[in-house]
Coordinates of C-alpha atoms in Angstrom, one line a residue:
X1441 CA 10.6 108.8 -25.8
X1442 CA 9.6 112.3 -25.2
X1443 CA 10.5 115.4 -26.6
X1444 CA 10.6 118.2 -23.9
X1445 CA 10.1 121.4 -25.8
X1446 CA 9.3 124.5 -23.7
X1447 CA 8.2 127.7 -24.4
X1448 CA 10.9 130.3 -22.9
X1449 CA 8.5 132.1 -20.8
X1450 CA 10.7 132.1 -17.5
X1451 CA 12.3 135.0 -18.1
X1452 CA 9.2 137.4 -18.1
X1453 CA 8.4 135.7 -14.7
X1454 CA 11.1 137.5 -13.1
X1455 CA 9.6 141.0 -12.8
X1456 CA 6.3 142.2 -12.2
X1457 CA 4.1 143.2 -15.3
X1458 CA 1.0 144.9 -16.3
X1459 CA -1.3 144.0 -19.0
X1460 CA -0.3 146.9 -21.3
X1461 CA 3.7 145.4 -21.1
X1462 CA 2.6 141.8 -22.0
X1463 CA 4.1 141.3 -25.6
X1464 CA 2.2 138.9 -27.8
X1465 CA 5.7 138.1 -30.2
X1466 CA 6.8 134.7 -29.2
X1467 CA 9.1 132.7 -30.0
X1468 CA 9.3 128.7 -28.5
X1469 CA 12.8 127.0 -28.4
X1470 CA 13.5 123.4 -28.4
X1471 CA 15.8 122.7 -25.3
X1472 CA 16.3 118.9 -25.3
X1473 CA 15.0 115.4 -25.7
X1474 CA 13.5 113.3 -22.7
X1475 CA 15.3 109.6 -23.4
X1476 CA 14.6 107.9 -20.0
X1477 CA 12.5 104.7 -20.3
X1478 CA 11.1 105.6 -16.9
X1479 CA 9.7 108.9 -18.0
X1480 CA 7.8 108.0 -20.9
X1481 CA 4.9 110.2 -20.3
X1482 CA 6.1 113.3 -18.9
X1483 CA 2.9 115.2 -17.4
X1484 CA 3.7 118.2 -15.3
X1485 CA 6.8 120.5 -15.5
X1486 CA 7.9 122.9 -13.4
X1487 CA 11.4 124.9 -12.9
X1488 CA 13.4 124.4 -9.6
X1489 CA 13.7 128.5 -8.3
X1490 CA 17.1 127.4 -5.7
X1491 CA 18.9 125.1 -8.4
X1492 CA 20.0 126.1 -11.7
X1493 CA 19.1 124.2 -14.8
X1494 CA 17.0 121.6 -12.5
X1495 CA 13.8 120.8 -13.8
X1496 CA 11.2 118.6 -11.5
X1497 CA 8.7 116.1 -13.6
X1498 CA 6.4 113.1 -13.3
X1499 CA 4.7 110.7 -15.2
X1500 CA 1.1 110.6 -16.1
X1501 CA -1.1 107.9 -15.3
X1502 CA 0.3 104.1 -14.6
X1503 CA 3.0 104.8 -13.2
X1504 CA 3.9 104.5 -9.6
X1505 CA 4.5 107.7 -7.0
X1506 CA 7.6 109.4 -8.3
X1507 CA 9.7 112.6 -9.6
X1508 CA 12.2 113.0 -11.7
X1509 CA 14.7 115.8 -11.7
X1510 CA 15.8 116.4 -15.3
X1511 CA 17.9 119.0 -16.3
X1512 CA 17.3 121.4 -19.9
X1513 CA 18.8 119.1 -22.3
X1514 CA 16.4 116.3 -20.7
X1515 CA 19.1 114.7 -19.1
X1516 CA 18.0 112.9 -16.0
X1517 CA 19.5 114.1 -12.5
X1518 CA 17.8 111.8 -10.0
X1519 CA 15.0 109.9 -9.3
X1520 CA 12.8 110.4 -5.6
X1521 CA 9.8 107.8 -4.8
X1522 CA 7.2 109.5 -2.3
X1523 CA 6.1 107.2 0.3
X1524 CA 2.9 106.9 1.2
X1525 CA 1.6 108.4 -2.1
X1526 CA -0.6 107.0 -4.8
X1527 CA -0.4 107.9 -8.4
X1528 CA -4.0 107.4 -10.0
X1529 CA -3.8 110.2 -12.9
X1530 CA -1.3 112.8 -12.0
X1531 CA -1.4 115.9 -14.0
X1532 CA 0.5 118.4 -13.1
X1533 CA 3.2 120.2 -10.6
X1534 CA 3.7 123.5 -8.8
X1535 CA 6.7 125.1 -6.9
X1536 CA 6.1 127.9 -3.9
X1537 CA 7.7 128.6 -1.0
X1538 CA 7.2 125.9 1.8
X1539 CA 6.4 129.1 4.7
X1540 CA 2.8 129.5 2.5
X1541 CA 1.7 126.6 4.1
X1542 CA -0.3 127.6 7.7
X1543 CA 1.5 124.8 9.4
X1544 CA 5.1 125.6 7.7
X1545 CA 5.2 129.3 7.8
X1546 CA 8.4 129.2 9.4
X1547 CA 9.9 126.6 7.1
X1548 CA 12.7 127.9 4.5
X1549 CA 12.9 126.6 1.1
X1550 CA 10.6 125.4 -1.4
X1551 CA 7.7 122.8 -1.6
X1552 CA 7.1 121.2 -4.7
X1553 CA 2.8 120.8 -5.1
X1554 CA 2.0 117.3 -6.9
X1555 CA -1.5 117.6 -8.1
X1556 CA -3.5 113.8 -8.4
X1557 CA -6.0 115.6 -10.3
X1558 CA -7.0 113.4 -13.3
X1559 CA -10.8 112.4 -14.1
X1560 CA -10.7 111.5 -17.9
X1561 CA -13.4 108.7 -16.8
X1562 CA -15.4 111.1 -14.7
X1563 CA -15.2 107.9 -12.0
X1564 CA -13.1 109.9 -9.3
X1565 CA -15.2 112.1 -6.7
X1566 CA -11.8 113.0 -4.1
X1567 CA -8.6 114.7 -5.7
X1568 CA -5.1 114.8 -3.7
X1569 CA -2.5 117.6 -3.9
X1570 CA 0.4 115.8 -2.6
X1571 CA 3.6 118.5 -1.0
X1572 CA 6.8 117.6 -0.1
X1573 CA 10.4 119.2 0.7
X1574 CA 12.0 120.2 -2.8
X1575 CA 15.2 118.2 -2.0
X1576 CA 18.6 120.4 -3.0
X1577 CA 21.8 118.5 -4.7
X1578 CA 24.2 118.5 -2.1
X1579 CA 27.9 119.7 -4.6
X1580 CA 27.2 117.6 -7.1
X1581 CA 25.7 117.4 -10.6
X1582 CA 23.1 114.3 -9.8
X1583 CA 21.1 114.3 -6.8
X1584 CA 21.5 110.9 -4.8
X1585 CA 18.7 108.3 -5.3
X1586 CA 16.0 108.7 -2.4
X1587 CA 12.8 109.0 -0.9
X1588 CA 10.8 112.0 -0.3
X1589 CA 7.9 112.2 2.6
X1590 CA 4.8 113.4 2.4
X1591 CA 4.9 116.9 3.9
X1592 CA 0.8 117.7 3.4
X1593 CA -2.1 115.6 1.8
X1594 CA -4.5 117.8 0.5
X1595 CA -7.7 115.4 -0.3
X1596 CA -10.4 117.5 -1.7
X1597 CA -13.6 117.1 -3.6
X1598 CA -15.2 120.1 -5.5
X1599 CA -18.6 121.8 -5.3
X1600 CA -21.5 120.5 -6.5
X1601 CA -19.9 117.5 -9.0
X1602 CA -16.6 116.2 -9.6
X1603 CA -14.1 117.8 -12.8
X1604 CA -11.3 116.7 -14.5
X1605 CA -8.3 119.0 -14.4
X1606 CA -4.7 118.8 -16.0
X1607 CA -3.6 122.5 -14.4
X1608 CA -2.7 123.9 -11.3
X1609 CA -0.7 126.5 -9.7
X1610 CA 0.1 127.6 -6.0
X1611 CA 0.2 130.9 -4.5
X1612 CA 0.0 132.3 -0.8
X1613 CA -4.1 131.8 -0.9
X1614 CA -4.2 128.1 -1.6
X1615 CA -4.7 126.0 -4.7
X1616 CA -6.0 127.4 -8.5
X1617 CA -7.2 124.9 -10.2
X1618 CA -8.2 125.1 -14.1
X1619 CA -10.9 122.6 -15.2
X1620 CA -10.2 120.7 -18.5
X1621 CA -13.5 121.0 -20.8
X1622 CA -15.0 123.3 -23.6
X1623 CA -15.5 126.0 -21.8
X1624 CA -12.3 126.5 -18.7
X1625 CA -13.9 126.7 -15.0
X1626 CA -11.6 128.2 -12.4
X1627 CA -11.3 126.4 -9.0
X1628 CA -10.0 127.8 -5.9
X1629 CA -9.1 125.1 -2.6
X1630 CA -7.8 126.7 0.4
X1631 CA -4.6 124.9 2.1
X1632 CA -7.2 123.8 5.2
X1633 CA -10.2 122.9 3.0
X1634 CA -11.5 119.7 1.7
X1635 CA -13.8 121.3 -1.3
X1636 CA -12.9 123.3 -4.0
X1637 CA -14.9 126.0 -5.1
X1638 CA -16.2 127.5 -8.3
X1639 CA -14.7 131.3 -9.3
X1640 CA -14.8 132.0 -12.7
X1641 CA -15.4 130.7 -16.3
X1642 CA -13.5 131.8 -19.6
X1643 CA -15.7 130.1 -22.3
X1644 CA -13.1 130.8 -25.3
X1645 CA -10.5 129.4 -23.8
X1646 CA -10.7 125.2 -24.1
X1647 CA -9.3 122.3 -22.7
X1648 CA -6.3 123.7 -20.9
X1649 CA -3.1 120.9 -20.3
X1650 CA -0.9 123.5 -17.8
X1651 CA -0.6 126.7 -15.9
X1652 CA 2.0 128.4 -14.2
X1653 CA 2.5 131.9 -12.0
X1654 CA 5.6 133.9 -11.9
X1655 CA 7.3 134.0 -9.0
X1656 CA 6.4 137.5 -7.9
X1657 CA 2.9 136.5 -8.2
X1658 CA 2.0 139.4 -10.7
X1659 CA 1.4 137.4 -13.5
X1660 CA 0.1 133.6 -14.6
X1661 CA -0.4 131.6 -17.9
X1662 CA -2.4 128.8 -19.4
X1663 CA -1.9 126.7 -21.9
X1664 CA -4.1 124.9 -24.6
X1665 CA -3.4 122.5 -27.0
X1666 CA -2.5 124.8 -29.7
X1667 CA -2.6 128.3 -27.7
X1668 CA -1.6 130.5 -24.3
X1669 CA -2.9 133.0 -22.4
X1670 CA -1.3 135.2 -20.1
X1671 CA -2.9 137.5 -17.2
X1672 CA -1.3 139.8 -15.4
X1673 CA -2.5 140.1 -11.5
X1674 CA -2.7 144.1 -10.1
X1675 CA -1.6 144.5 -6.8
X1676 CA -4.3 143.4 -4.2
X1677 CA -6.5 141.5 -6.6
X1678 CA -6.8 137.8 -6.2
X1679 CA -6.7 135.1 -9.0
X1680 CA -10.0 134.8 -9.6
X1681 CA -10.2 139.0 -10.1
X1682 CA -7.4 139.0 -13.0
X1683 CA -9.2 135.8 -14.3
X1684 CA -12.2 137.8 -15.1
X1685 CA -10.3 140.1 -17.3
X1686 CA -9.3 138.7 -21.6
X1687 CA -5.8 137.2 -21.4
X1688 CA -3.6 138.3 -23.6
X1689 CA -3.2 135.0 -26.3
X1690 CA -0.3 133.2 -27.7
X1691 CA -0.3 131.7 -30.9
X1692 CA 2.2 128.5 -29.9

């Protein structure tokens, strides 16, 4: 069994925020208890932005290709297999809108970003972001049992040697990725490129299990084993600018 605790960090993602506005007085909350004997590793967690209290998770590795939506006690809500995917080491999940996509930018709704992103054996050299169609309960509190398909494969391999990564977020430029390690890399794929390329390096900032970016985009955070970092992101500066700059840490 798993306990799903999470920090209550959603409700600064709603507006935009500058560095000087980031409070570092946090409090974490315990929400619920994951008791499904299918989800007995949850990995990735992310919050569903059309649904409320929906909450879309995986399993780590050994499992097979599969989400769960789970609501904030930890109750389960329904259960999708993704055909044609493969689940070697998945790590974590991100949520953006669908149109961000070049060949969806006329979609509606929201994808939901599955990131195959594991290398704790250093044996993997190609990575997959899997996307599909966040499905939407149809007036009632489960979602029916189903399949999702596979709305882009992203197969990638990064520059220079492979990394092992347990973080990820989405925005309109492509894929942020957050190397796992003593020192954290930052890693940036475009939607249409098989390589991801080195940005950045925070050497205080270790072994990072998660990240996340507000919806507005003006604002992201990492997380560590025992810590959390949050950068704000000025208007026309990319990921990889606000990077640069000292979060502002958590003690969690």
């Amino acid at each position: 069994m798993k306990y799903l605790l999470l920090v209550v960090l959603f409700s600064i993602f709603s507006a935009p925020l500058l560095a000087e506005e980031i409070c570092t007085d946090w409090k974490s909350e315990k929400l619920g208890k994951i008791d499904i004997k299918k989800l007995d590793e949850s990995s990735g967690i992310v919050v569903s932005r059309q649904m409320a209290n929906v909450f879309w998770t995986h399993n780590d590795s050994s499992d097979k290709a599969r989400l769960f939506a789970i609501d904030k006690k930890g109750k389960k809500l329904g259960e999708f297999d993704i055909e044609d995917a493969d689940a070697i080491d998945w790590e974590d999940i991100s949520i953006a809108p669908c149109s961000i996509l070049p060949s969806q930018s006329t979609e509606d709704g929201d994808c939901l970003f599955i990131g195959d992103i594991g290398n704790n054996t250093t044996q993997r050299d190609t990575f997959t972001i899997y996307v599909v169609r966040e499905p939407l309960r149809q007036g009632s509190d489960k979602f029916e049992e189903d399949t999702l398909s596979i709305l882009q494969r992203i197969d990638f391999e990064y520059e220079k040697k492979p990394r092992n990564s347990e973080a990820f977020f989405v925005n309109h430029d492509g894929v942020w990725l957050f190397d796992k390690g003593g020192a954290s890399d930052l890693y940036h794929l475009k939607f249409d490129s098989d390589q991801a390329r080195h940005m950045g390096k925070q050497k205080k900032i270790e072994f990072l299990t998660g990240a996340d970016l507000n919806e507005s985009g003006t604002a992201f955070i990492l997380r560590s084993n025992n810590d959390a970092w949050i950068f704000s992101v000025d208007a026309e500066e990319s990921i990889a600018d606000a990077f640069e700059r000292k979060g502002v840490k958590i003690d969690i």
